[in-house]
Every structure is written in structure tokens, then in C-alpha cells.
Amino acid sequence: MGMSAEDERPASPRDDEWPEAEKAEKLARGAALKWASGVFYCPEKLEGLGQYRSRETQRNSSIQSRLKSTVQSYLEGGLQQMRALMAEHVQLASVVQVLPQLFSVHEVFSHTLQLLRGQHLLEAHAELMMMEHLRDDILSQLHLRGLSGAQATVLSYFGGLQELNESLAKQLWDIVGSSLQLVREDPVLFVTAVRIIEREEKIDDTLLLEATFLPPGRPKGWRQKFYHVLQETITGAHFHAARMDAEGPGLARHLAALQKDIVSELRVVKDLMVQCVPAHYNILSVCTATYHQALTSHLQDILREDLDKQALFLLLEWALRVYHSPEMMGHPDLLPEVDVSALGPLMSPELVELTERKYVVKVKASVLVWMQRTLEVEFKEWFREEEPEMDHQGFFQSALPVIVMQMLNENIQVASLITDSLQQKVYNMALEELEAFLGRLREALVQCGKEHQKDRTVPKYYVSYLLAMLNNNLALSSSVSSLHPDTAHREVPTSLRAALDRTQKKACQLLLEELLLDLQPLCLQLPSRKWLSGSQLVSSMCEVIDKYAKDFSRVKKPIFTLLLTESELLVASQYLRALMQKKMVCKSEEERGQLCDRLLQDATQLRELFCGLGLDRSQQSLEAVFALRELICLKDPALLSLEVLGFITKYPDVSDEHISTLLDLRGDVSKEVRHMVLEMMAQHPQVLPESYRPIFSTILVPAPELPFCLRKGKCA
């Protein structure tokens, strides 16, 4: 059997290299020939030839796919190492390309440092930008190629950039920190710093908008740092100093210095610095706001201290008046560019309210001390060996009301310089303190009265000083309504009016008690038969009254009239009280006649005395003596009921005991008449009119003597 074409095909190198493939190919060919022979011997099978071809094609593709996968897996291990070597080679090649530039970096660094030390800032910054640009360009190329491993190598060459940046920044911030001085002396240096800051700001903006990655140290934010350093410079120069003297003088000097410095520095900003920076810096507004905010915090810090009233006033005046005045932020040299109206108040309304309350507390404490000292001095003067001083009209007085009112008025006037609310607070406080002072004054009067009771020669001019105190009280009463500058707010509280009235009544009471002490020895002598026979008892009483009336003339008219009225009431009540002490009973009609005559003479003499002193008859209580006399003089006791009815109608405060005592004084009233009179009184109860001045209700009638009783026996 001859050889086929395949048998004659020479062996290829591939067959030598892959013997297993040659063997497999031969087996496949044999199987194919065998199958083909069968098909040709059985022609009916030729119909399935197309299906066979398709099936063999699919199997052949599957075999080729497996072969490729096997070969690829075999090769993959060696290719991985080759790729790594290739990447390292590319990175090294990239670095090698820029080595000439990298080698020159250190030389540039040295030159740039020399420029910085010589303050050639623009040239130094230009070289710094060049090196940063070189670094950023190299890093950007490496980033785009995905060669992150080479970036660390590149960055190691540019490590000095950080030092250069810090050195340049330090000089810039030193310049900005001295900007207020530089714009006056060397504006070029300040302008240079601003130009560099603006260069950096533009680079920041460009990188943030366009760069695919941010280089190290970006964004620098030097413009924001410029504002920060400027603001720190302003606050540090004026508000971060060591703790100052918070007392009045020290604080006043501090506030005055702030006022002067801030106005001066804002002038520099407005006239010079504005020209050295771009308009969008709004440098004047920034500086104005910085001063305003720093002052706000500074005042809050000061107010945390325990300040005296002067310091509190200075702060309120400075914040609410001086700050906005033409002497400071409203200075003509600053207007209209400087405007703090939109920055809010220097002190918030809450802080103003709190500070005002603190101020009022301090003023109150001061007023209390001064008033107490004034009262102590006044009390000592009462015991002097000379009469009180007199005004041009001859009225007794002392300096007390002038001192007190001047003290209160000055504090109210001072408060009015700040705010209406502070003025009202101080005004209310002043009225409260005046009311409290009047209470202490009454206590002092009582104490003085007790000393006088122990020894009536001490004080020597006791009555005179009481009269002076009445004039003082009247002066206080008339002056208090003028304390408030605004007439619409001059209403005097009811409690203060009452305190003034109580002080007046206390002084009057002490004077009347003094008068009573001189009258009592005389009143004790009536009624008596010696008195009935025509003694000079009432004449002596008139002398005493006249002496006191002369003293009373040292007080002003309203008080004089009051004292005269009260003295007349005292005399009348003492005279009536003496008659009702059951010391005498008329034994006959003749004695009743003598009693009636004596009553008429005494009452007339006393009435004429008081009329002569200026007290009208209609104002006198001595009319009760004349009315009582009618009860004594009535001839027919049976008519007493009618007479008594008229009497109790005119004097509704008279009691059964009073009437019974008067009936006893007559000496001729039977039990039946007495019973009838008292029964009539019970049937006609009286009501005191509002305008009625009581006279009998102050007169106590001695209790009736009980009959003597033996133990376990019956009363006689």
C-alpha cells in the first residue's frame, strides 16, 4: 500500500517540540478515514454529513479554546514579573528625564533664602512660585500616568519648600502685624506683602477650579490669614493687656486711651491703608467691625469685675454716649465712611439693664452711708449749747434737708446723662432711701426725747431743735416733688408722703409732750376751792402757753398753725380732764354758781389768748368748756336730759362715764334723774362724723370707788 500525502509530509519543528500533538493528530485522522469509508460504503448515510461537519466544528473550537487557556496559564507567571519590571523601568525613566531640574532645586532654595533674608520679598516669592510650579507639574504628570510610586522620590527633592513657605509667611505676618505703622512710614513693604498674598490667592482659586489634584500645602488661604493677623494685631494691642485697674480713675484713663487710639488708627486705615489694598478687601469695614467686636467683648470682661459706682457709670456713659459721639466713632474725620450703626449696640439691652441695676445698688449703698453720717451729725447738733441756725426770716433750720436733697438730686441728675431708664431707677431708689431715712430720723427724735425725759436740761435747746426739725421736714416735703427733672414723673409715692407725715407728727408730739409737762403741775390744782375763790391758775397757764407760742413762731406758718391748734386742743382736753377727776362736788347752789363763773372766766381767758395768737374761735376746742358749763349752770335738774342730748349731739365722743362724772360734779342730781339721763343717751347713740376732732375720747374717767365689804359679809 503506497504512502499518502500526509505520510510523505516532512516532520515540522513543531512536531519535534510537541510529540503528543503529532500522536493525537494521527489518531484523529485514522478515526476520520474509518468513518468516511463507512459512509461511502453506505450511501444512505451521506444525508447526515452536514450534521457531522457541524458537530466536528464545534468540538474543534472547544478543543482550541482549552488549548489557549492552558497555554495562557502557563505563560502568565513569567509575564507578571515582566510587567512589574517594565513599570519600574518607566518610573525610573520619568524621574531620569527631570533629574537635571531636580538637581538644581537645592541651589534655587539657597538663593531664595538669601532673598528672603534680604527682604527681597517679590523676587523670593517669584522663585518660590517657580519651584512650586515645577514640583506641581512633575507630580501632575506622574499622577496622570498613574506613577504614584515616583511621587515620594520627587517630593524628597522639594522638602525645603515648606521651610521657604514658613519663612516667607512669617515675614508677611510680621508686616501685616505692623501695618498701621508701615502705611504711615513705609507703605511699599506693606503693599508688597498684599501683592504676594493676592498672587497666592489666585493660585489657590485656579487650583481649586481646574486642577485634577491638589498639590501639598494647598490651598494656603493667605488672604484669610491676613484678616486674622490684622484682627489679632488690633485686639492684642488694646484688649489683651494685663489686668488693669478697674477702679474709677484707672478705668477712666483706660477708656480715654482706647478712645484716642481707636479714632487715630481708624483715621490711618481710612486715609492710608485703604489705598494700599484692593477694594474688595473692605479693609475699613473689617477694621471697624474688629474694633467694635473687640470692644464688646472687652466691656463684658470688665463688667465681670466687682466695680464701684464710678466705674459702672463710666462704662455706661462710654458705651451709650461717648462711643457714638463726634468724639469717637462719629468723629468728623471718620464720617461718612465709618458707620457702626449696622454692627449692633456695644452693650446689649440685657447687659445695659444688668449694669444699670448694679449701678443703682452701688449708689444706694453710697447714699445710705452719706445719709447715716448726715443723721449722726444732726443728732450731735441737737445737744449743742447754742440754738439752731435761722434763715433770713428767722425760722429755725439746719443743713440736713439741703444735704439730703442735694445728694439725691445729684445722683438723679447724673443718671439722666445716661438713659431715661437709669434716671427712673435712681429716682425710685432715692425716694425709697428718703423714706427709710425719715424712719431713722424719727427713731433719733424718739431717742433724743428719752434723753430729755431723764434730764429736761438736756438738750439745752430741745424745743428749738424740734422746731428746726419741723422746718426741715417741711423743706423735704416741698423739695421731693422737684427731684425728677420730668414734670410728668414727679408724683410722690403715698408711702413717702405718709413717712413725711409721721415725722412731722412725731416732732409735734414731742413738742406737745413738753408743753404738757409744763401744764400738768397747774392742771393738777383744779378743780379746787382755792381755784374757785379766784386763783391765778389759768393766768399761769396762759403764760406757759404764750411762751411756747413764741417758740412756735420759729416754724413756718402751716406748722405754726398746726402746733397752735394742737396746743389749744391739748389745753382744752387737760382742763376737761382735770374737771373729771372727781376731786370736787358742789355742796350747794352757791358753789355751783361759783363753779360756773370760774368756768366762764377761764374759758374766756384761754379763748382770747388763742384768738390773739391767731387761732379762730371756730377752730378751738375750748367751746366744749362753755358747753359743759351750761350743764353745770342749769337750774332745774329735771331738764338735764334735754340739755345732755344737745351736748352729746355736739360732742358725739362723750361717754356715759363722762356725763355721769359731770352730774356728780353738780352735786344735786338724784338717782332717778341720773337714770333718766343715761337712759336717754342709750336711746340716742351717736356716730362720729368724718370731720369731727375727738376731745372726750382721749379723757379717761377714774373708775368709781367700790363700797367697802367685810369678808363673807354684805356690802353696806
XYZ file of C-alpha atoms in Angstrom:
716
model
C 0.000 0.000 0.000
C 1.601 3.281 -1.068
C 2.217 6.256 1.270
C -0.340 9.038 1.450
C 0.483 12.717 1.085
C 0.340 13.101 4.862
C 2.820 10.276 5.293
C 5.175 11.940 2.908
C 4.908 15.371 4.740
C 8.185 16.116 6.376
C 8.223 16.431 10.115
C 7.994 20.070 11.228
C 9.878 21.568 14.175
C 6.574 21.825 15.966
C 6.177 18.019 15.651
C 9.545 17.540 17.295
C 8.669 20.004 20.022
C 5.175 18.598 20.675
C 5.173 14.720 20.158
C 1.900 14.343 21.969
C 0.201 16.599 19.454
C 1.520 14.538 16.498
C 0.201 11.331 18.010
C -3.173 12.834 18.665
C -3.380 14.167 15.121
C -2.658 10.711 13.684
C -5.338 9.085 15.780
C -7.828 11.714 14.719
C -7.018 11.220 11.053
C -7.423 7.475 11.355
C -10.773 7.780 13.003
C -11.878 10.175 10.331
C -10.838 7.854 7.475
C -12.616 4.964 9.080
C -15.801 6.948 9.440
C -15.570 8.222 5.843
C -15.122 4.695 4.497
C -18.240 3.605 6.268
C -20.189 6.466 4.839
C -19.043 5.772 1.299
C -19.965 2.089 1.609
C -23.428 3.060 2.891
C -24.698 5.832 0.631
C -27.830 6.404 2.790
C -25.568 7.885 5.456
C -24.435 10.728 3.177
C -27.509 12.642 4.193
C -26.077 13.175 7.748
C -22.766 14.524 6.510
C -23.739 18.124 7.141
C -24.647 17.388 10.734
C -21.358 15.653 11.246
C -19.426 18.575 9.867
C -21.186 20.971 12.229
C -20.623 18.770 15.241
C -16.931 18.393 14.443
C -16.527 22.129 14.020
C -17.953 22.790 17.499
C -15.766 20.147 19.051
C -12.709 21.547 17.309
C -13.490 25.064 18.659
C -13.842 23.710 22.179
C -10.514 21.933 21.939
C -8.776 25.080 20.644
C -10.244 27.164 23.485
C -8.964 24.754 26.080
C -5.579 24.750 24.456
C -5.364 28.530 24.503
C -6.388 28.655 28.179
C -3.767 26.109 29.063
C -1.044 27.990 27.221
C -2.060 31.368 28.698
C -1.943 29.992 32.258
C 1.457 28.650 31.543
C 2.769 31.971 30.355
C 1.054 34.176 32.995
C 3.575 33.569 35.779
C 6.550 34.887 33.760
C 4.600 37.883 32.350
C 3.678 39.231 35.859
C 7.304 39.726 36.739
C 7.952 41.277 33.378
C 5.157 43.814 33.858
C 6.483 44.871 37.302
C 9.947 45.358 35.865
C 8.520 47.297 32.984
C 6.549 49.676 35.335
C 9.635 50.283 37.464
C 11.619 50.966 34.351
C 9.077 53.517 33.139
C 9.021 55.314 36.545
C 12.793 55.470 36.657
C 12.844 56.728 33.118
C 10.393 59.507 34.044
C 12.471 60.526 37.039
C 15.639 60.406 34.967
C 14.068 62.805 32.476
C 13.613 65.526 35.184
C 16.843 64.847 37.064
C 18.575 67.958 35.676
C 15.782 70.128 37.037
C 15.635 68.322 40.385
C 19.392 68.660 40.869
C 19.056 72.449 40.529
C 16.349 72.736 43.252
C 18.712 72.988 46.238
C 20.648 75.755 44.578
C 17.434 77.690 43.993
C 16.402 77.080 47.606
C 19.603 78.666 48.854
C 19.183 81.675 46.612
C 15.572 82.117 47.661
C 16.508 82.039 51.352
C 19.089 84.755 50.718
C 16.432 86.873 49.032
C 14.090 86.390 51.995
C 16.764 87.348 54.485
C 17.404 90.482 52.466
C 13.630 91.216 52.434
C 13.524 90.996 48.628
C 10.122 89.500 49.010
C 8.772 89.792 45.480
C 11.872 88.143 43.922
C 11.893 85.450 46.603
C 8.225 84.774 46.067
C 8.729 84.553 42.292
C 11.365 81.825 42.753
C 9.176 80.089 45.308
C 6.279 80.054 42.853
C 8.612 78.741 40.118
C 9.731 75.836 42.279
C 6.201 75.076 43.404
C 5.114 75.132 39.778
C 7.921 72.731 38.844
C 7.025 70.398 41.688
C 3.336 70.527 40.926
C 3.933 69.956 37.183
C 6.074 66.880 37.817
C 3.612 65.489 40.348
C 0.739 66.134 37.961
C 2.455 64.167 35.130
C 3.212 61.290 37.454
C -0.367 61.380 38.720
C -1.784 61.225 35.190
C 0.480 58.265 34.290
C -0.506 56.519 37.474
C 3.103 56.548 38.643
C 2.367 57.243 42.297
C 5.482 55.447 43.426
C 7.735 58.077 41.905
C 5.965 60.929 43.700
C 7.706 60.266 47.007
C 11.091 60.443 45.276
C 10.193 63.777 43.691
C 8.816 65.212 46.942
C 12.040 64.394 48.739
C 13.809 66.900 46.495
C 11.294 69.630 47.351
C 11.312 69.231 51.129
C 12.799 72.713 51.530
C 9.694 74.333 50.076
C 7.935 74.032 53.440
C 10.712 75.966 55.145
C 10.631 78.645 52.457
C 6.884 78.984 52.751
C 7.057 79.299 56.520
C 9.868 81.838 56.348
C 8.031 83.949 53.789
C 4.748 83.666 55.691
C 6.414 84.767 58.931
C 7.746 87.899 57.265
C 4.366 88.597 55.701
C 2.521 88.298 59.007
C 5.114 90.457 60.734
C 4.476 93.090 58.083
C 0.703 92.780 58.452
C 1.108 92.993 62.220
C 2.913 96.316 61.778
C 0.623 97.511 59.003
C -0.792 100.551 60.831
C 2.731 101.844 61.327
C 4.037 100.783 57.915
C 1.330 102.508 55.878
C 2.466 105.755 57.506
C 6.231 105.144 57.331
C 6.934 102.553 54.597
C 3.804 101.625 52.639
C 5.862 99.872 49.906
C 6.657 96.960 52.193
C 3.001 96.578 53.161
C 1.874 96.783 49.514
C 4.461 94.119 48.612
C 3.010 91.798 51.234
C -0.504 92.365 49.905
C 0.660 91.649 46.310
C 2.199 88.346 47.386
C -0.952 87.397 49.290
C -3.078 88.153 46.238
C -0.767 86.066 43.993
C -1.204 83.109 46.299
C -4.954 83.648 46.488
C -5.211 83.492 42.663
C -3.162 80.277 42.575
C -5.470 78.774 45.224
C -8.551 79.745 43.230
C -7.143 78.344 39.974
C -6.143 75.024 41.510
C -9.488 74.616 43.236
C -11.307 75.161 39.955
C -9.091 73.402 37.375
C -6.574 71.006 38.911
C -7.164 67.260 38.886
C -5.403 67.030 42.233
C -4.348 69.489 44.963
C -0.584 69.800 45.494
C 0.806 69.649 49.039
C 0.069 72.741 51.150
C -2.823 73.933 49.020
C -4.960 75.908 49.462
C -2.777 78.276 51.519
C -5.630 80.695 52.370
C -3.269 83.609 52.949
C -5.881 86.291 52.434
C -7.949 84.860 55.263
C -4.789 84.661 57.330
C -4.166 88.336 56.500
C -7.536 89.263 58.051
C -6.867 87.055 61.054
C -3.425 88.562 61.741
C -4.762 92.104 61.311
C -7.615 91.427 63.720
C -5.308 89.771 66.240
C -2.953 92.743 65.993
C -5.794 95.171 66.758
C -7.182 93.180 69.677
C -3.763 92.309 71.059
C -2.622 95.913 71.080
C -5.572 97.197 73.112
C -7.539 94.403 74.737
C -5.155 91.585 75.734
C -3.069 93.606 78.152
C -2.510 92.628 81.764
C -5.396 93.134 84.190
C -5.954 96.847 84.540
C -7.130 98.894 87.473
C -10.917 98.560 87.361
C -11.487 101.401 89.790
C -12.764 104.767 88.585
C -9.521 106.701 87.860
C -7.725 103.752 86.282
C -10.727 102.815 84.169
C -11.228 106.411 83.076
C -7.638 106.579 81.824
C -8.023 103.241 80.060
C -11.234 104.265 78.266
C -9.765 107.624 77.305
C -6.722 105.877 75.815
C -8.946 103.470 73.877
C -10.986 106.348 72.533
C -7.912 108.245 71.369
C -6.136 105.219 69.861
C -9.153 103.813 68.018
C -10.006 107.144 66.397
C -6.345 107.667 65.430
C -5.957 104.183 63.962
C -9.208 104.294 62.031
C -8.037 107.583 60.530
C -4.899 105.770 59.305
C -6.961 102.926 57.861
C -9.382 105.301 56.142
C -6.793 107.693 54.739
C -3.805 105.418 54.043
C -4.387 101.680 54.326
C -7.419 101.731 52.039
C -5.132 102.918 49.228
C -2.705 100.026 49.767
C -5.095 97.099 49.380
C -7.601 96.012 46.721
C -11.090 97.483 47.094
C -12.656 94.068 47.664
C -10.709 93.795 50.939
C -13.222 96.263 52.506
C -10.411 96.985 54.902
C -12.083 99.926 56.639
C -15.245 97.943 57.334
C -13.207 94.970 58.547
C -11.158 97.114 60.937
C -14.240 98.974 62.187
C -16.047 95.699 62.882
C -12.928 94.324 64.594
C -12.709 97.287 66.964
C -16.451 97.086 67.645
C -16.491 93.361 68.398
C -13.311 93.559 70.471
C -14.747 96.429 72.495
C -17.962 94.494 73.061
C -16.036 91.538 74.498
C -13.683 93.823 76.423
C -16.521 95.656 78.159
C -18.133 92.341 79.073
C -14.850 91.213 80.630
C -14.553 94.436 82.627
C -18.140 94.164 83.856
C -17.401 90.753 85.345
C -15.313 92.562 87.962
C -16.816 93.966 91.154
C -16.840 97.598 90.045
C -17.639 100.660 92.108
C -20.382 103.085 91.114
C -17.985 105.439 89.367
C -16.616 102.666 87.176
C -20.095 101.407 86.305
C -21.159 104.925 85.386
C -18.068 105.418 83.219
C -18.784 102.212 81.298
C -22.416 103.093 80.725
C -21.581 106.624 79.668
C -18.763 105.463 77.412
C -20.750 102.700 75.706
C -24.030 104.574 75.314
C -22.859 108.166 74.824
C -19.151 108.625 74.110
C -18.779 105.726 71.650
C -21.303 107.123 69.164
C -20.433 110.778 69.758
C -18.412 113.106 67.478
C -15.543 112.495 69.885
C -15.212 108.878 68.782
C -16.960 106.812 66.095
C -18.917 109.852 64.951
C -15.740 111.897 64.561
C -15.864 114.217 61.522
C -12.594 112.722 60.223
C -14.201 109.268 60.078
C -17.568 110.124 58.586
C -19.276 109.035 56.449
C -17.116 106.006 55.659
C -17.085 104.681 59.228
C -20.571 103.549 60.250
C -21.138 101.373 63.325
C -24.927 101.638 63.255
C -25.234 98.312 61.443
C -22.939 96.495 63.892
C -25.420 96.432 66.752
C -25.084 98.044 70.187
C -21.774 97.982 72.000
C -23.675 96.718 75.070
C -26.765 94.580 74.581
C -30.036 95.805 76.138
C -29.811 92.954 78.639
C -26.281 93.933 79.646
C -27.282 97.602 79.927
C -30.186 96.640 82.188
C -27.941 94.472 84.359
C -25.282 97.196 84.583
C -27.865 99.843 85.468
C -29.177 97.658 88.285
C -25.630 97.140 89.576
C -25.057 100.882 89.432
C -28.242 101.614 91.379
C -27.208 99.108 94.063
C -23.838 100.831 94.430
C -25.400 104.295 94.506
C -27.922 103.104 97.091
C -25.141 101.860 99.354
C -23.317 105.172 98.984
C -26.457 107.204 99.662
C -27.178 105.110 102.743
C -23.719 105.821 104.152
C -23.975 109.550 103.482
C -27.443 109.810 104.955
C -26.383 107.935 108.052
C -23.439 110.272 108.532
C -25.707 113.266 108.000
C -28.110 111.953 110.630
C -25.303 111.315 113.101
C -24.039 114.884 112.667
C -27.591 116.207 113.034
C -28.167 114.200 116.206
C -24.999 115.616 117.778
C -26.059 119.156 116.888
C -29.286 118.734 118.872
C -27.183 118.625 122.039
C -25.190 121.770 121.311
C -25.057 124.642 123.799
C -26.481 127.062 121.268
C -29.678 127.447 119.315
C -30.005 126.121 115.773
C -29.270 128.422 112.875
C -32.028 130.574 111.398
C -32.886 131.540 107.849
C -33.387 135.136 106.717
C -36.981 135.064 108.033
C -35.932 133.962 111.497
C -37.140 130.350 111.179
C -35.053 127.637 112.823
C -33.363 125.225 110.425
C -30.332 123.008 109.867
C -28.327 121.897 106.859
C -29.955 118.439 106.867
C -32.577 118.934 104.116
C -30.089 120.715 101.855
C -27.512 117.948 102.252
C -30.027 115.156 101.741
C -31.790 116.686 98.752
C -28.553 117.765 97.107
C -27.187 114.249 97.453
C -30.286 112.669 95.955
C -30.680 115.297 93.258
C -27.072 114.983 92.111
C -27.389 111.236 91.709
C -30.607 111.611 89.722
C -29.098 114.315 87.520
C -26.017 112.198 86.866
C -28.175 109.226 85.908
C -30.125 111.404 83.472
C -26.922 111.775 81.436
C -27.063 108.060 80.571
C -30.612 106.856 79.892
C -34.143 107.640 80.951
C -34.439 104.153 82.422
C -31.386 104.680 84.649
C -32.721 108.053 85.731
C -36.039 106.469 86.725
C -34.268 103.669 88.597
C -32.149 106.126 90.584
C -35.196 108.338 91.218
C -37.157 105.404 92.621
C -34.174 104.402 94.731
C -33.823 107.974 96.023
C -37.436 108.065 97.168
C -37.071 104.684 98.874
C -33.915 105.805 100.677
C -35.524 109.090 101.696
C -38.427 107.166 103.179
C -36.041 104.892 105.074
C -34.065 107.932 106.240
C -37.213 109.524 107.645
C -37.812 106.364 109.627
C -34.329 106.565 111.131
C -34.859 110.276 111.766
C -37.995 109.502 113.781
C -36.046 106.951 115.787
C -33.417 109.610 116.504
C -36.139 112.021 117.652
C -37.514 109.377 119.989
C -34.041 108.713 121.388
C -33.485 112.419 121.918
C -36.866 112.630 123.674
C -35.880 109.804 126.029
C -32.649 111.602 126.900
C -34.646 114.729 127.604
C -37.075 112.864 129.837
C -34.154 111.772 132.015
C -32.954 115.350 132.367
C -35.036 118.200 130.997
C -31.970 120.428 130.824
C -30.537 118.113 128.147
C -30.574 119.046 125.356
C -30.477 122.659 126.395
C -32.380 123.825 123.314
C -34.594 120.784 122.976
C -37.689 122.696 121.815
C -35.710 124.828 119.372
C -34.196 121.817 117.627
C -37.587 120.101 117.439
C -38.910 123.225 115.747
C -35.924 123.210 113.387
C -36.689 119.589 112.556
C -40.281 120.523 111.684
C -38.988 123.180 109.278
C -36.535 120.643 107.859
C -39.319 118.141 107.302
C -41.398 120.809 105.580
C -38.411 121.633 103.330
C -38.007 117.949 102.440
C -41.706 117.649 101.700
C -41.712 120.644 99.366
C -38.477 119.637 97.618
C -39.139 115.970 96.960
C -41.526 116.669 94.090
C -38.793 118.556 92.227
C -36.317 115.677 92.317
C -37.405 114.321 88.934
C -36.457 116.581 86.015
C -39.509 115.477 84.066
C -42.654 117.083 85.465
C -44.714 114.170 84.158
C -42.911 111.797 86.549
C -42.961 113.865 89.743
C -45.704 112.023 91.558
C -44.598 111.363 95.129
C -45.485 107.870 96.376
C -48.139 107.603 99.063
C -45.748 105.754 101.352
C -43.252 108.644 101.237
C -45.973 111.178 101.952
C -47.005 109.053 104.902
C -43.393 108.906 106.131
C -43.133 112.701 105.976
C -46.415 112.995 107.882
C -45.229 110.545 110.537
C -42.003 112.509 111.021
C -43.958 115.744 111.416
C -46.379 114.148 113.852
C -43.525 112.724 115.931
C -41.844 116.124 116.268
C -45.188 117.774 117.084
C -45.942 115.063 119.616
C -42.617 115.636 121.380
C -43.280 119.392 121.484
C -46.789 118.905 122.878
C -45.453 116.470 125.444
C -43.021 119.175 126.504
C -45.897 121.661 126.766
C -47.894 119.123 128.725
C -45.066 118.662 131.228
C -45.215 122.389 131.963
C -49.022 122.457 132.122
C -49.583 119.379 134.256
C -48.486 120.897 137.600
C -51.037 123.677 137.058
C -53.821 121.371 135.924
C -53.360 119.244 138.996
C -54.514 122.224 141.098
C -58.004 122.255 139.634
C -60.764 121.877 140.431
C -60.339 123.058 143.998
C -61.959 125.557 146.273
C -58.854 127.689 146.137
C -59.282 127.759 142.392
C -62.960 128.657 142.822
C -62.039 131.573 145.053
C -60.132 133.269 142.226
C -56.531 132.000 142.000
C -54.206 132.964 139.150
C -54.020 129.353 137.960
C -55.269 129.963 134.393
C -53.158 133.098 134.127
C -50.141 130.956 134.853
C -51.325 128.502 132.194
C -51.623 131.388 129.727
C -48.056 132.419 130.470
C -46.825 128.916 129.695
C -48.884 128.786 126.500
C -47.692 132.213 125.412
C -44.063 131.210 125.969
C -44.455 128.135 123.770
C -46.347 130.138 121.156
C -43.381 132.462 120.870
C -41.166 129.430 120.330
C -43.637 128.083 117.771
C -43.286 131.312 115.811
C -39.879 129.984 114.732
C -41.614 127.476 112.447
C -43.253 128.322 109.150
C -46.914 129.180 109.082
C -48.533 125.849 108.190
C -46.649 124.135 111.000
C -47.195 127.044 113.387
C -50.965 126.859 112.804
C -50.879 123.105 113.328
C -48.952 123.451 116.600
C -51.269 126.196 117.790
C -54.328 124.088 117.006
C -52.884 121.017 118.692
C -51.807 123.089 121.707
C -55.309 124.506 122.096
C -56.777 121.009 121.895
C -54.254 119.839 124.488
C -55.158 122.709 126.854
C -58.878 122.104 126.426
C -58.586 118.346 126.972
C -56.325 118.801 130.013
C -58.742 121.335 131.506
C -61.693 118.976 130.954
C -59.702 116.005 132.251
C -58.950 117.916 135.456
C -62.662 118.663 135.953
C -63.481 114.956 135.599
C -61.058 113.624 138.174
C -63.803 113.627 140.844
C -61.797 115.872 143.112
C -64.728 118.127 143.975
C -68.514 118.023 144.307
C -70.570 121.197 144.622
C -72.160 121.231 148.041
C -74.600 123.989 147.358
C -76.210 126.100 144.696
C -73.808 128.857 145.629
C -70.803 126.666 144.849
C -72.353 125.679 141.543
C -72.674 129.383 140.789
C -69.019 129.935 141.697
C -68.034 126.991 139.507
C -69.999 128.367 136.583
C -68.364 131.767 136.974
C -64.887 130.261 137.186
C -65.504 128.103 134.115
C -66.687 131.133 132.164
C -63.702 133.237 133.212
C -61.148 130.503 132.496
C -62.616 129.512 129.154
C -62.929 133.123 128.064
C -59.360 133.933 129.079
C -57.986 130.919 127.287
C -60.106 131.534 124.220
C -58.996 135.130 123.946
C -55.387 134.052 124.317
C -55.604 131.659 121.382
C -57.574 134.157 119.324
C -54.790 136.625 119.931
C -52.276 134.065 118.775
C -54.154 133.693 115.504
C -56.478 130.741 116.104
C -60.063 131.492 115.157
C -62.841 130.638 117.648
C -64.372 128.213 115.147
C -61.165 126.179 115.255
C -60.988 125.999 119.039
C -61.954 123.024 121.201
C -62.437 125.275 124.256
C -66.041 125.658 123.134
C -66.559 122.298 124.880
C -65.822 124.037 128.224
C -68.527 126.603 127.520
C -70.960 123.799 126.599
C -70.059 121.841 129.751
C -70.609 124.940 131.817
C -74.214 125.040 130.588
C -74.773 121.583 132.095
C -73.438 122.795 135.441
C -75.382 126.070 135.399
C -78.782 124.522 134.593
C -81.125 125.417 137.450
C -83.669 122.618 137.040
C -82.119 119.119 137.107
C -85.281 117.751 135.503
C -84.245 119.467 132.245
C -80.858 117.793 132.186
C -81.977 115.101 129.709
C -82.725 117.706 127.066
C -79.537 119.634 127.802
C -77.426 116.473 127.710
C -78.996 115.460 124.387
C -77.837 118.714 122.859
C -74.405 118.233 124.396
C -73.842 114.692 123.070
C -75.108 115.758 119.658
C -72.405 118.421 119.501
C -69.736 116.183 121.072
C -70.562 112.630 119.952
C -67.440 111.110 121.537
C -68.650 111.857 125.066
C -69.449 108.717 127.066
C -71.834 107.714 129.825
C -68.936 107.928 132.278
C -68.161 111.479 131.236
C -71.795 112.600 131.698
C -72.118 110.719 134.984
C -68.991 112.443 136.318
C -70.341 115.866 135.323
C -73.595 115.065 137.082
C -71.584 114.164 140.168
C -69.797 117.499 139.925
C -73.160 119.323 140.127
C -73.884 117.595 143.442
C -77.698 117.836 143.138
C -78.688 115.092 140.671
C -80.884 112.331 142.069
C -80.630 108.699 141.097
C -83.853 108.951 139.151
C -82.646 111.914 137.069
C -79.285 110.250 136.516
C -81.043 107.083 135.347
C -83.294 109.098 133.053
C -80.317 110.927 131.513
C -78.341 107.746 130.947
C -81.428 106.010 129.512
C -81.882 108.884 127.085
C -78.232 108.549 125.992
C -78.729 104.845 125.389
C -81.695 105.650 123.174
C -79.705 108.156 121.140
C -76.402 106.568 120.160
C -74.117 108.943 118.309
C -71.972 108.425 115.200
C -68.718 110.362 114.821
C -68.671 112.489 111.642
C -65.524 112.173 109.497
C -64.521 115.797 110.091
C -65.053 115.654 113.868
C -61.999 116.255 116.091
C -62.328 113.986 119.146
C -61.830 115.585 122.539
C -63.586 113.471 125.143
C -62.440 110.113 123.814
C -58.907 110.974 124.978
C -60.098 111.717 128.546
C -60.149 108.801 130.928
C -62.574 108.957 133.844
C -61.445 107.424 137.158
C -63.223 104.185 137.997
C -65.952 104.544 140.668
C -64.910 103.579 144.157
C -66.375 100.253 145.254
C -68.097 100.179 148.632
C -66.129 98.564 151.420
C -67.176 94.932 152.085
C -66.396 92.683 155.048
C -65.315 89.150 154.238
C -68.365 86.901 153.770
C -70.486 89.852 154.683
C -72.915 92.052 152.803
C -71.874 95.314 151.258
C -73.148 98.416 153.029
